[in-house]
Coordinates of C-alpha atoms and ligand atoms in Angstrom, one line a residue:
M226 CA -31.0 -26.5 19.0
N227 CA -29.9 -29.9 20.2
S228 CA -28.2 -30.6 17.0
N229 CA -25.0 -29.9 15.2
Y230 CA -26.6 -28.3 12.1
K231 CA -24.7 -27.9 8.9
I232 CA -25.0 -24.8 6.7
P233 CA -25.6 -25.7 3.1
V234 CA -22.2 -25.7 1.2
P235 CA -22.4 -22.4 -0.8
K236 CA -22.6 -22.3 -4.5
N237 CA -22.0 -19.1 -6.5
E238 CA -25.1 -17.7 -8.0
P239 CA -25.1 -18.4 -11.7
I240 CA -25.1 -15.3 -13.9
K241 CA -28.0 -15.0 -16.3
T242 CA -27.3 -14.2 -19.9
Y243 CA -30.2 -11.8 -20.8
A244 CA -29.9 -13.1 -24.3
P245 CA -32.5 -11.9 -26.8
G246 CA -35.9 -13.4 -26.1
S247 CA -34.8 -15.0 -22.7
P248 CA -37.5 -14.8 -20.0
E249 CA -35.1 -12.9 -17.7
K250 CA -34.6 -10.2 -20.4
I251 CA -38.4 -9.8 -21.0
E252 CA -39.0 -9.5 -17.3
L253 CA -36.2 -7.0 -16.7
K254 CA -37.2 -4.8 -19.6
N255 CA -40.7 -4.6 -18.2
K256 CA -39.4 -3.8 -14.7
L257 CA -37.1 -1.1 -16.1
E258 CA -40.0 0.5 -17.9
E259 CA -42.2 0.3 -14.8
M260 CA -39.7 1.6 -12.3
Y261 CA -38.4 4.4 -14.6
N262 CA -42.0 5.7 -14.9
K263 CA -42.9 5.4 -11.2
K264 CA -41.4 7.9 -8.8
I265 CA -41.3 6.6 -5.3
E266 CA -40.7 7.9 -1.8
I267 CA -38.1 6.2 0.4
P268 CA -38.3 6.3 4.2
L269 CA -35.6 5.7 6.8
I270 CA -36.0 2.3 8.5
I271 CA -35.4 2.5 12.2
N272 CA -36.4 -0.2 14.6
G273 CA -38.2 -1.9 11.6
E274 CA -40.5 1.1 11.2
E275 CA -40.7 3.5 8.3
V276 CA -39.7 7.0 9.4
R277 CA -40.3 10.2 7.5
T278 CA -38.5 13.4 8.2
G279 CA -39.5 15.6 5.3
N280 CA -35.9 16.6 4.7
M281 CA -35.6 15.2 1.2
G282 CA -32.9 14.0 -1.1
K283 CA -33.3 12.9 -4.7
S284 CA -32.3 9.7 -6.5
I285 CA -31.8 10.4 -10.2
C286 CA -30.6 8.5 -13.3
P287 CA -27.0 9.5 -14.0
H288 CA -27.5 8.8 -17.7
D289 CA -30.6 11.0 -17.7
H290 CA -30.0 13.3 -14.8
K291 CA -33.2 15.3 -15.0
H292 CA -35.2 12.2 -14.3
V293 CA -36.0 11.6 -10.7
L294 CA -36.5 8.0 -9.6
A295 CA -37.3 8.7 -6.0
E296 CA -37.2 11.2 -3.2
F297 CA -35.7 9.9 0.0
H298 CA -36.0 11.1 3.6
Q299 CA -32.8 12.0 5.4
A300 CA -31.9 11.4 9.0
G301 CA -31.5 14.3 11.4
E302 CA -30.1 14.2 14.9
K303 CA -33.2 12.7 16.5
E304 CA -33.4 9.8 13.9
I305 CA -29.7 9.0 14.3
K306 CA -30.1 8.8 18.1
D307 CA -33.3 6.7 17.7
A308 CA -31.4 4.3 15.4
I309 CA -28.6 3.9 17.9
E310 CA -31.2 3.2 20.6
A311 CA -33.1 0.8 18.4
S312 CA -29.9 -1.1 17.7
Q313 CA -29.1 -1.4 21.3
K314 CA -32.6 -2.8 22.1
A315 CA -32.3 -5.3 19.3
W316 CA -28.9 -6.3 20.5
M317 CA -30.4 -7.9 23.7
M318 CA -32.3 -10.4 21.6
W319 CA -30.1 -10.7 18.4
S320 CA -26.8 -11.2 20.2
I321 CA -28.1 -14.4 21.9
M322 CA -30.3 -15.7 19.1
P323 CA -29.2 -19.2 18.0
W324 CA -26.9 -18.9 15.1
E325 CA -28.9 -21.3 12.9
E326 CA -31.9 -19.0 13.2
R327 CA -29.8 -16.0 12.1
A328 CA -28.3 -18.1 9.3
A329 CA -31.8 -19.0 8.0
I330 CA -32.8 -15.4 7.8
F331 CA -29.8 -14.5 5.5
L332 CA -30.2 -17.6 3.5
R333 CA -33.8 -16.7 2.9
A334 CA -32.7 -13.2 1.9
A335 CA -30.3 -14.8 -0.7
E336 CA -33.1 -16.8 -2.2
L337 CA -35.5 -13.8 -2.3
L338 CA -32.8 -11.8 -4.1
A339 CA -31.9 -14.5 -6.6
G340 CA -35.6 -15.2 -7.3
P341 CA -38.5 -12.9 -6.9
Y342 CA -36.5 -9.7 -6.4
R343 CA -33.9 -10.3 -9.1
A344 CA -35.5 -8.1 -11.8
E345 CA -36.3 -5.3 -9.3
M346 CA -32.8 -5.3 -7.9
N347 CA -31.3 -5.2 -11.3
A348 CA -33.6 -2.5 -12.6
A349 CA -32.9 -0.4 -9.5
T350 CA -29.1 -0.7 -9.8
M351 CA -29.1 -0.1 -13.6
L352 CA -31.3 3.0 -13.3
C353 CA -29.8 4.6 -10.2
Q354 CA -26.1 3.7 -10.6
S355 CA -26.1 3.6 -14.4
K356 CA -24.9 0.0 -14.8
N357 CA -25.4 -2.1 -17.9
V358 CA -27.3 -5.3 -17.3
Y359 CA -24.2 -7.5 -17.0
Q360 CA -22.5 -5.1 -14.5
S361 CA -25.7 -5.0 -12.5
E362 CA -26.3 -8.8 -12.6
I363 CA -22.7 -9.6 -11.4
D364 CA -22.9 -7.0 -8.6
S365 CA -26.4 -6.4 -7.2
V366 CA -27.6 -10.0 -7.7
A367 CA -24.8 -12.6 -8.0
E368 CA -22.2 -11.0 -5.7
L369 CA -24.7 -10.0 -3.0
V370 CA -26.3 -13.5 -3.0
D371 CA -22.8 -14.9 -2.8
F372 CA -21.9 -12.7 0.2
L373 CA -25.0 -13.9 2.0
R374 CA -24.5 -17.6 1.3
Y375 CA -20.8 -17.7 1.9
N376 CA -20.8 -15.5 5.0
V377 CA -23.2 -17.7 6.9
Y378 CA -21.0 -20.7 5.9
F379 CA -17.9 -18.9 7.1
M380 CA -19.7 -18.1 10.4
Q381 CA -20.0 -21.8 11.0
E382 CA -16.4 -22.4 10.0
I383 CA -15.4 -19.9 12.7
Y384 CA -17.6 -21.4 15.3
Q385 CA -16.1 -24.9 14.7
N386 CA -12.7 -23.6 15.8
Q387 CA -12.1 -24.9 19.3
P388 CA -9.0 -25.3 21.4
N389 CA -7.2 -28.3 22.8
N390 CA -8.1 -29.9 26.2
S391 CA -6.1 -31.4 29.0
D392 CA -7.2 -34.3 31.3
G393 CA -10.3 -33.3 33.3
V394 CA -10.6 -29.9 31.6
W395 CA -12.9 -28.7 28.8
N396 CA -11.9 -25.5 27.0
R397 CA -14.4 -23.7 24.8
L398 CA -14.4 -20.6 22.6
E399 CA -17.5 -18.6 22.4
Y400 CA -17.7 -16.2 19.4
R401 CA -19.5 -13.3 21.0
P402 CA -20.9 -10.4 19.0
L403 CA -19.3 -7.0 19.8
E404 CA -20.8 -5.1 22.7
G405 CA -22.4 -2.2 20.9
F406 CA -23.2 -1.4 17.3
V407 CA -21.3 -1.4 14.0
Y408 CA -21.5 1.7 11.8
A409 CA -21.7 0.5 8.1
I410 CA -20.8 3.2 5.6
T411 CA -21.2 2.1 2.1
P412 CA -20.1 3.4 -1.4
F413 CA -22.2 4.0 -4.5
N414 CA -20.4 1.7 -6.9
F415 CA -21.5 -1.7 -5.7
T416 CA -24.9 -2.5 -4.4
S417 CA -23.4 -5.8 -3.2
I418 CA -21.0 -3.9 -0.9
G419 CA -23.9 -1.8 0.2
G420 CA -25.7 -5.0 1.3
N421 CA -22.6 -6.7 2.7
L422 CA -21.3 -4.1 5.0
P423 CA -24.2 -4.0 7.4
T424 CA -25.1 -7.7 7.1
A425 CA -21.6 -9.3 7.5
P426 CA -21.5 -8.1 11.2
A427 CA -25.2 -8.9 11.6
I428 CA -24.5 -12.5 10.5
M429 CA -22.1 -12.8 13.4
G430 CA -24.8 -11.5 15.8
N431 CA -24.1 -7.8 15.7
V432 CA -26.5 -4.9 15.1
S433 CA -25.7 -2.1 12.7
L434 CA -26.5 1.3 11.5
W435 CA -26.4 1.5 7.7
K436 CA -25.5 4.8 6.1
P437 CA -25.8 4.3 2.3
S438 CA -24.3 6.5 -0.3
R439 CA -26.5 9.4 -1.4
T440 CA -26.3 8.1 -5.0
A441 CA -27.2 4.5 -4.2
V442 CA -30.1 4.9 -1.8
Y443 CA -32.6 3.8 -4.4
S444 CA -31.1 0.3 -5.0
N445 CA -29.9 -0.1 -1.4
Y446 CA -33.5 0.3 -0.2
V447 CA -34.6 -2.7 -2.3
F448 CA -32.2 -4.8 -0.2
M449 CA -33.6 -3.3 3.0
K450 CA -37.0 -4.5 1.8
I451 CA -35.6 -8.0 1.2
L452 CA -34.1 -8.2 4.6
H453 CA -37.4 -7.2 6.1
E454 CA -39.2 -9.9 4.1
A455 CA -36.6 -12.5 5.1
G456 CA -37.6 -11.9 8.7
L457 CA -34.7 -9.8 10.0
P458 CA -35.9 -8.6 13.4
K459 CA -36.6 -5.0 14.1
G460 CA -33.6 -2.8 14.8
V461 CA -30.9 -5.3 13.7
V462 CA -30.1 -3.2 10.6
N463 CA -31.2 0.4 10.7
F464 CA -31.2 2.3 7.4
I465 CA -30.3 5.9 7.8
P466 CA -29.5 7.8 4.6
G467 CA -28.5 11.4 5.3
P468 CA -25.8 14.0 5.7
S469 CA -22.6 11.9 6.2
S470 CA -20.6 14.2 8.5
K471 CA -23.6 15.0 10.8
I472 CA -24.3 11.3 11.1
S473 CA -20.7 10.5 11.8
D474 CA -20.4 13.3 14.4
I475 CA -23.2 11.7 16.4
V476 CA -22.4 8.1 15.9
L477 CA -18.7 8.4 16.6
E478 CA -19.4 10.1 20.0
N479 CA -21.6 7.2 21.2
P480 CA -20.1 5.0 24.0
N481 CA -21.7 1.9 22.3
F482 CA -19.9 2.5 19.0
A483 CA -18.1 -0.8 18.5
G484 CA -16.8 -0.8 14.9
I485 CA -16.8 0.8 11.5
H486 CA -17.4 -1.3 8.4
F487 CA -16.4 1.1 5.6
T488 CA -15.8 1.0 1.8
G489 CA -15.1 4.2 0.0
S490 CA -12.3 6.7 -0.5
T491 CA -9.1 6.7 1.4
E492 CA -9.6 10.4 2.6
V493 CA -13.0 9.6 4.2
F494 CA -11.7 6.5 5.8
N495 CA -8.7 8.4 7.3
M496 CA -11.1 11.0 8.7
L497 CA -13.3 8.3 10.3
W498 CA -10.3 6.6 11.8
K499 CA -9.0 9.9 13.2
R500 CA -12.4 10.9 14.6
S501 CA -12.8 7.5 16.3
A502 CA -9.3 7.8 17.7
E503 CA -10.1 11.2 19.2
N504 CA -13.2 9.8 20.8
M505 CA -11.5 6.7 22.1
P506 CA -11.9 7.5 25.8
K507 CA -15.7 7.7 25.4
Y508 CA -16.0 4.1 24.1
K509 CA -16.8 1.0 26.2
S510 CA -14.5 -1.1 24.0
Y511 CA -11.8 -0.6 21.4
P512 CA -13.7 -0.3 18.1
R513 CA -13.0 -2.7 15.2
I514 CA -12.0 -0.5 12.2
V515 CA -12.4 -2.2 8.9
G516 CA -12.1 -0.2 5.7
E517 CA -11.5 -1.0 2.0
T518 CA -10.5 2.1 0.2
G519 CA -9.0 3.5 -3.1
G520 CA -6.8 2.0 -5.7
K521 CA -4.4 2.9 -8.6
D522 CA -4.6 -0.5 -10.2
F523 CA -1.8 -1.5 -12.6
L524 CA -1.1 -3.9 -15.4
V525 CA 2.5 -4.7 -16.3
V526 CA 2.9 -6.3 -19.7
H527 CA 6.0 -8.3 -20.5
K528 CA 7.2 -8.7 -24.1
S529 CA 6.2 -12.3 -24.1
A530 CA 2.5 -11.5 -23.6
N531 CA -0.2 -12.1 -26.2
P532 CA -1.3 -8.7 -27.6
R533 CA -4.9 -9.7 -28.1
E534 CA -5.3 -11.0 -24.5
V535 CA -3.7 -7.8 -23.2
A536 CA -6.0 -5.6 -25.2
T537 CA -9.1 -7.4 -23.9
A538 CA -7.9 -7.3 -20.3
I539 CA -7.4 -3.5 -20.7
V540 CA -10.7 -2.8 -22.3
R541 CA -12.6 -4.7 -19.8
G542 CA -10.5 -3.9 -16.8
A543 CA -10.3 -0.2 -17.4
F544 CA -13.7 0.6 -18.8
E545 CA -16.3 -1.7 -17.5
Y546 CA -18.7 0.2 -15.2
Q547 CA -17.0 3.4 -16.5
G548 CA -13.9 2.6 -14.6
Q549 CA -15.8 3.2 -11.3
K550 CA -14.5 0.0 -9.7
C551 CA -11.9 0.2 -6.9
S552 CA -10.1 -2.5 -8.9
A553 CA -10.3 -0.7 -12.3
N554 CA -7.1 -0.8 -14.3
S555 CA -5.9 2.8 -14.5
R556 CA -2.2 2.5 -15.3
A557 CA -0.5 0.1 -17.7
Y558 CA 3.2 -0.4 -18.4
L559 CA 3.6 -1.7 -22.0
P560 CA 6.8 -2.9 -23.8
R561 CA 7.7 -0.6 -26.6
G562 CA 8.6 -3.5 -28.9
K563 CA 5.0 -4.8 -28.7
W564 CA 3.2 -1.5 -28.7
N565 CA 2.1 -1.4 -32.3
E566 CA 0.6 -4.8 -32.0
I567 CA -1.1 -4.2 -28.7
W568 CA -2.4 -0.8 -29.8
K569 CA -3.9 -2.2 -33.0
E570 CA -5.8 -4.8 -31.0
I571 CA -7.0 -2.1 -28.5
Q572 CA -8.2 0.1 -31.2
E573 CA -10.0 -2.7 -32.9
E574 CA -11.9 -3.5 -29.6
M575 CA -12.5 0.1 -28.7
S576 CA -14.0 0.9 -32.1
R577 CA -16.9 -1.5 -31.1
V578 CA -17.6 0.0 -27.7
K579 CA -20.9 1.9 -27.5
M580 CA -21.9 4.4 -24.8
G581 CA -25.4 5.5 -23.8
D582 CA -28.5 4.7 -21.8
V583 CA -28.8 1.5 -19.7
M584 CA -32.2 0.7 -21.3
D585 CA -30.4 0.1 -24.6
F586 CA -28.6 -3.2 -23.9
T587 CA -26.1 -2.7 -26.7
N588 CA -24.3 -0.1 -24.7
F589 CA -21.1 -1.3 -23.0
I590 CA -20.5 2.1 -21.3
N591 CA -23.0 4.2 -19.4
A592 CA -22.8 7.4 -17.4
V593 CA -20.6 8.2 -14.4
I594 CA -22.3 8.6 -11.1
D595 CA -22.9 12.3 -10.6
K596 CA -21.8 15.9 -11.4
V597 CA -19.0 15.9 -8.8
S598 CA -17.5 12.8 -10.4
F599 CA -18.0 14.1 -13.9
D600 CA -16.2 17.4 -13.1
K601 CA -13.4 15.5 -11.4
I602 CA -12.8 13.2 -14.3
S603 CA -13.1 16.0 -16.9
N604 CA -10.5 18.0 -15.0
Y605 CA -8.0 15.1 -15.2
I606 CA -8.7 14.7 -18.9
E607 CA -8.3 18.5 -19.4
Y608 CA -5.0 18.4 -17.5
A609 CA -3.7 15.7 -19.8
K610 CA -4.8 17.5 -22.9
N611 CA -2.9 20.6 -21.8
S612 CA 0.3 18.7 -20.8
K613 CA 3.4 18.4 -22.9
D614 CA 4.1 15.0 -21.2
A615 CA 0.9 13.3 -22.4
D616 CA -1.4 12.8 -25.4
I617 CA -5.0 11.6 -25.4
V618 CA -4.9 8.7 -27.9
W619 CA -8.5 7.6 -27.5
G620 CA -11.7 9.3 -26.4
G621 CA -11.4 12.4 -24.2
K622 CA -14.8 14.0 -24.8
C623 CA -17.2 14.7 -21.9
D624 CA -20.8 15.8 -22.2
D625 CA -23.2 16.2 -19.3
S626 CA -26.1 17.8 -21.2
K627 CA -28.4 14.8 -20.8
G628 CA -26.4 12.4 -18.6
Y629 CA -22.9 12.4 -17.1
F630 CA -21.1 10.8 -20.1
V631 CA -17.4 10.6 -20.3
E632 CA -15.9 8.8 -23.2
P633 CA -13.5 5.9 -22.4
T634 CA -10.2 7.7 -22.5
I635 CA -6.6 6.5 -23.1
I636 CA -3.7 8.7 -22.2
L637 CA -0.2 8.0 -23.4
T638 CA 2.5 9.6 -21.3
T639 CA 6.3 9.9 -21.4
D640 CA 6.5 10.5 -17.7
P641 CA 6.0 7.4 -15.5
H642 CA 5.1 9.8 -12.6
F643 CA 2.5 11.7 -14.6
K644 CA -0.4 12.8 -12.4
T645 CA -2.8 10.3 -14.0
M646 CA -0.3 7.4 -13.4
E647 CA -0.4 8.1 -9.6
E648 CA -3.8 9.5 -8.5
E649 CA -7.1 7.6 -8.4
I650 CA -9.5 9.2 -10.9
F651 CA -12.4 6.8 -10.5
G652 CA -13.6 7.1 -14.1
P653 CA -13.1 5.6 -17.6
V654 CA -9.5 6.8 -17.9
I655 CA -6.3 4.7 -18.2
T656 CA -2.8 5.9 -18.7
F657 CA -0.1 4.0 -20.7
Y658 CA 3.6 4.3 -20.2
L659 CA 5.9 2.6 -22.7
Y660 CA 9.1 1.1 -21.5
E661 CA 12.1 -0.4 -23.4
D662 CA 11.7 -4.2 -23.6
D663 CA 15.1 -4.8 -21.8
K664 CA 14.1 -2.6 -18.9
Y665 CA 11.6 -5.1 -17.4
S666 CA 13.2 -5.3 -14.0
E667 CA 13.3 -1.5 -13.7
V668 CA 9.7 -1.1 -14.7
L669 CA 8.6 -3.6 -12.0
E670 CA 10.4 -1.5 -9.4
L671 CA 8.8 1.6 -10.9
C672 CA 5.4 0.1 -10.7
N673 CA 5.9 -0.9 -7.1
S674 CA 7.0 2.5 -6.0
T675 CA 4.8 4.8 -8.1
S676 CA 1.5 4.8 -6.1
Q677 CA 0.6 4.8 -2.5
Y678 CA -2.2 2.4 -3.2
A679 CA -2.0 -1.4 -3.2
L680 CA -5.3 -2.8 -4.2
T681 CA -5.2 -4.8 -7.4
G682 CA -2.6 -5.3 -10.2
G683 CA -1.6 -7.8 -12.7
I684 CA 1.2 -9.2 -14.9
F685 CA 0.7 -10.4 -18.5
A686 CA 3.5 -12.7 -19.6
T687 CA 4.0 -16.2 -21.1
E688 CA 7.6 -16.5 -19.9
R689 CA 7.4 -18.0 -16.4
E690 CA 10.6 -16.2 -15.3
A691 CA 8.9 -12.9 -16.0
V692 CA 5.9 -14.0 -13.9
I693 CA 8.0 -15.1 -11.0
Q694 CA 10.0 -11.9 -11.0
A695 CA 6.7 -9.8 -11.0
E696 CA 5.3 -11.9 -8.2
H697 CA 8.4 -11.2 -6.2
V698 CA 8.9 -7.4 -6.9
L699 CA 5.2 -6.6 -6.7
R700 CA 4.6 -8.6 -3.6
N701 CA 3.3 -5.7 -1.6
A702 CA 1.9 -3.6 -4.5
A703 CA -1.5 -5.4 -4.6
G704 CA -3.7 -7.2 -2.2
N705 CA -5.3 -9.0 -5.2
F706 CA -2.8 -10.0 -7.9
Y707 CA -3.7 -11.3 -11.3
I708 CA -1.5 -13.4 -13.6
N709 CA -2.8 -13.1 -17.2
D710 CA -6.1 -11.7 -16.3
K711 CA -7.8 -8.3 -15.9
T712 CA -7.5 -6.5 -12.6
T713 CA -11.3 -6.6 -11.8
G714 CA -14.0 -9.2 -11.2
A715 CA -13.0 -10.8 -7.9
V716 CA -15.6 -13.5 -6.9
V717 CA -16.8 -14.2 -3.4
G718 CA -15.4 -17.5 -2.1
H719 CA -12.8 -17.6 -4.9
Q720 CA -10.7 -14.4 -4.7
P721 CA -11.1 -12.8 -1.2
F722 CA -10.9 -9.1 -1.9
G723 CA -8.9 -6.3 -0.3
G724 CA -5.8 -4.2 -0.6
A725 CA -3.0 -3.0 1.6
R726 CA -1.0 0.3 1.9
V727 CA -3.6 3.1 1.7
S728 CA -6.1 0.8 0.0
G729 CA -7.5 -0.4 3.2
T730 CA -7.1 -2.7 6.2
N731 CA -7.1 -5.8 3.9
D732 CA -9.6 -7.7 5.9
K733 CA -10.8 -9.5 2.7
A734 CA -14.5 -8.9 2.1
G735 CA -16.4 -12.1 1.5
S736 CA -14.1 -14.3 3.5
V737 CA -13.7 -15.8 6.9
F738 CA -11.1 -13.2 7.7
N739 CA -13.6 -10.4 7.5
L740 CA -16.1 -12.1 9.7
L741 CA -13.5 -12.7 12.3
R742 CA -13.3 -8.9 12.9
W743 CA -17.0 -8.9 14.0
T744 CA -16.6 -11.2 17.0
S745 CA -15.0 -10.9 20.4
I746 CA -14.0 -14.3 21.6
R747 CA -14.7 -15.5 25.2
T748 CA -12.5 -18.4 26.3
T749 CA -14.1 -20.6 28.9
K750 CA -12.1 -23.2 30.9
E751 CA -14.2 -25.7 32.8
C752 CA -12.5 -27.9 35.3
F753 CA -14.3 -31.2 36.2
L754 CA -12.3 -32.1 39.3
P755 CA -11.0 -28.8 40.9
A756 CA -7.8 -28.9 43.0
K757 CA -8.3 -29.3 46.8
D758 CA -4.8 -28.3 48.1
F759 CA -2.6 -25.4 47.1
V760 CA 0.6 -27.4 47.7
Y761 CA 2.7 -28.4 44.6
P762 CA 5.0 -31.5 44.5
F763 CA 8.1 -29.3 44.2
M764 CA 7.5 -28.0 47.7
D765 CA 8.6 -31.3 49.2
E766 CA 12.3 -31.5 49.9
E767 CA 12.5 -35.3 49.7
Ligands
NAD131 P1 -16.8 8.1 -0.8 O1 -15.6 8.0 0.1 O2 -17.1 9.4 -1.4 O3 -18.1 7.7 0.0 C1 -18.2 6.4 0.7 C2 -19.2 6.5 1.7 O4 -18.7 7.4 2.7 C3 -20.5 7.2 1.3 O5 -21.6 6.5 2.0 C4 -20.4 8.6 1.7 O6 -21.6 9.2 1.9 C5 -19.7 8.4 3.0 N1 -19.0 9.6 3.5 C6 -18.5 10.7 2.9 N2 -18.1 11.6 3.8 C7 -18.3 11.1 5.0 C8 -18.2 11.5 6.3 N3 -17.6 12.7 6.6 N4 -18.6 10.7 7.3 C9 -19.1 9.5 7.1 N5 -19.3 9.0 5.9 C10 -18.9 9.8 4.8 O7 -16.6 7.0 -1.9 P2 -17.6 6.6 -3.1 O8 -17.4 7.7 -4.1 O9 -18.9 6.2 -2.7 O10 -16.8 5.3 -3.7 C11 -15.7 5.4 -4.4 C12 -14.5 5.1 -3.6 O11 -14.6 3.9 -3.0 C13 -13.2 5.0 -4.4 O12 -12.1 5.6 -3.8 C14 -13.0 3.5 -4.5 O13 -11.7 3.0 -4.8 C15 -13.5 3.0 -3.2 N6 -13.9 1.6 -3.2 C16 -13.1 0.7 -2.6 C17 -13.5 -0.6 -2.6 C18 -12.5 -1.7 -2.0 O14 -13.0 -2.8 -1.8 N7 -11.3 -1.3 -1.8 C19 -14.7 -1.0 -3.2 C20 -15.5 -0.1 -3.7 C21 -15.1 1.3 -3.7

């Protein structure tokens, strides 16, 4: 109040190493042990209160699927309606709260997460989503902290945008929150996205209903506790795990529904869009529909590329977090003339990859998220095994006796339109297609037209001409394009993230562009000396 405050310039949260003997490793190991051995009960959070329904779901460890970490309460019709009502009550106060007060709450949440809650958040994400420590650290801590710090900064940048003025007139833009609530539906694969989708709108003064993924409730709940401790007022974010379609049925019928902030599969997003379109006459305003969805992320390798660098980009890009990143590299076009060299390097790297439990830090690969996913991925692998157009050249074994383990798998196909070159598998599976070195132009066209998705993709080449050609032909094939790098690992504030075509609305999570969707601008013109006569000079004849 009475000051032009400045939000601290955001710095990306440094990633801890968890090297042997480091204090962070000792603390995390203890936390993992403690949380693994202590089953908890997770309530809904509506209007800041814990709510229990007795209709329970289970959070398990995907790498040890008989082990239950928590039982969580699921929302029914009453709780969904209560959450909407609570959000509307909170809106009255939150939508007019001074922005610096809102900012302070989220900046405090960032510090709590980076400090006292770091080990708990990592342990929760490792155990419940089966991430190794590095994958968890870059997601559930670093990226989520970055989202919070950068988004409040972007909020201020938006507010600073003001129009021109003429003599005697002051024009102002006021960045109002939407009139209603935002429905945040979050995926299992990134705890950071879980936290970002309900809070990005809240930073702009909106209220939200947060429906977490069934398989990420355990870690998402840790963030809910952080928000509470940071001082987020009651009802601003309401946490309602539960049956997705029932929740959507009720939410999407409500007149105060003002927007969807979604990340997940293309099919679910299409359904949500369709349902909101059908209900359009019921709404008080046109909803903002923001969704980041699937991908079939590519790497095109030119004959001038360095084989070792290509191999590392593929091993990391395709297999980190078991390929369960929307940006995971799942198809690669390799020049036949370089194949032997690239393949030798890939085999050398893959022979050092270990798979297993997250508690053993030497494992690079852990389990896939659940039985549905395990079956889906195994079916794709089985399909490739039985096809005359493809060979499994690495991995291919699946075993769900203890955990949902799928070996990192490489398929080599002779058909550039082979099923696994086109469809999103969302697992540790990549398909290679070899092209003749002199058919580079054709392969770029092929890559551009093969998939309906356009999320991430990359080119490996040292010849600049080849890079320029790829940038041109693949202009619309990826919302995030990489030159000589893997297709994953976008950093908040550095590579705003999102794809086009059926990969989403491309509103670029973790950027000013995303936050702009959560505001409805009011323009005010104030006239200091109003006119006193309707007559204009042109009305005189002489
Ligand atoms: P999903 O679509 O199965 O689930 C996403 C969310 O939607 C979950 O909370 C789920 O419970 C909910 N949901 C499912 N049916 C629903 C319904 N009828 N009504 C309302 N909500 C419903 O996706 P997932 O398995 O959690 O995540 C993987 C998918 O997410 C992949 O397709 C991946 O590419 C995509 N993804 C995209 C990005 C991106 O930025 N583009 C980031 C992460 C994940």
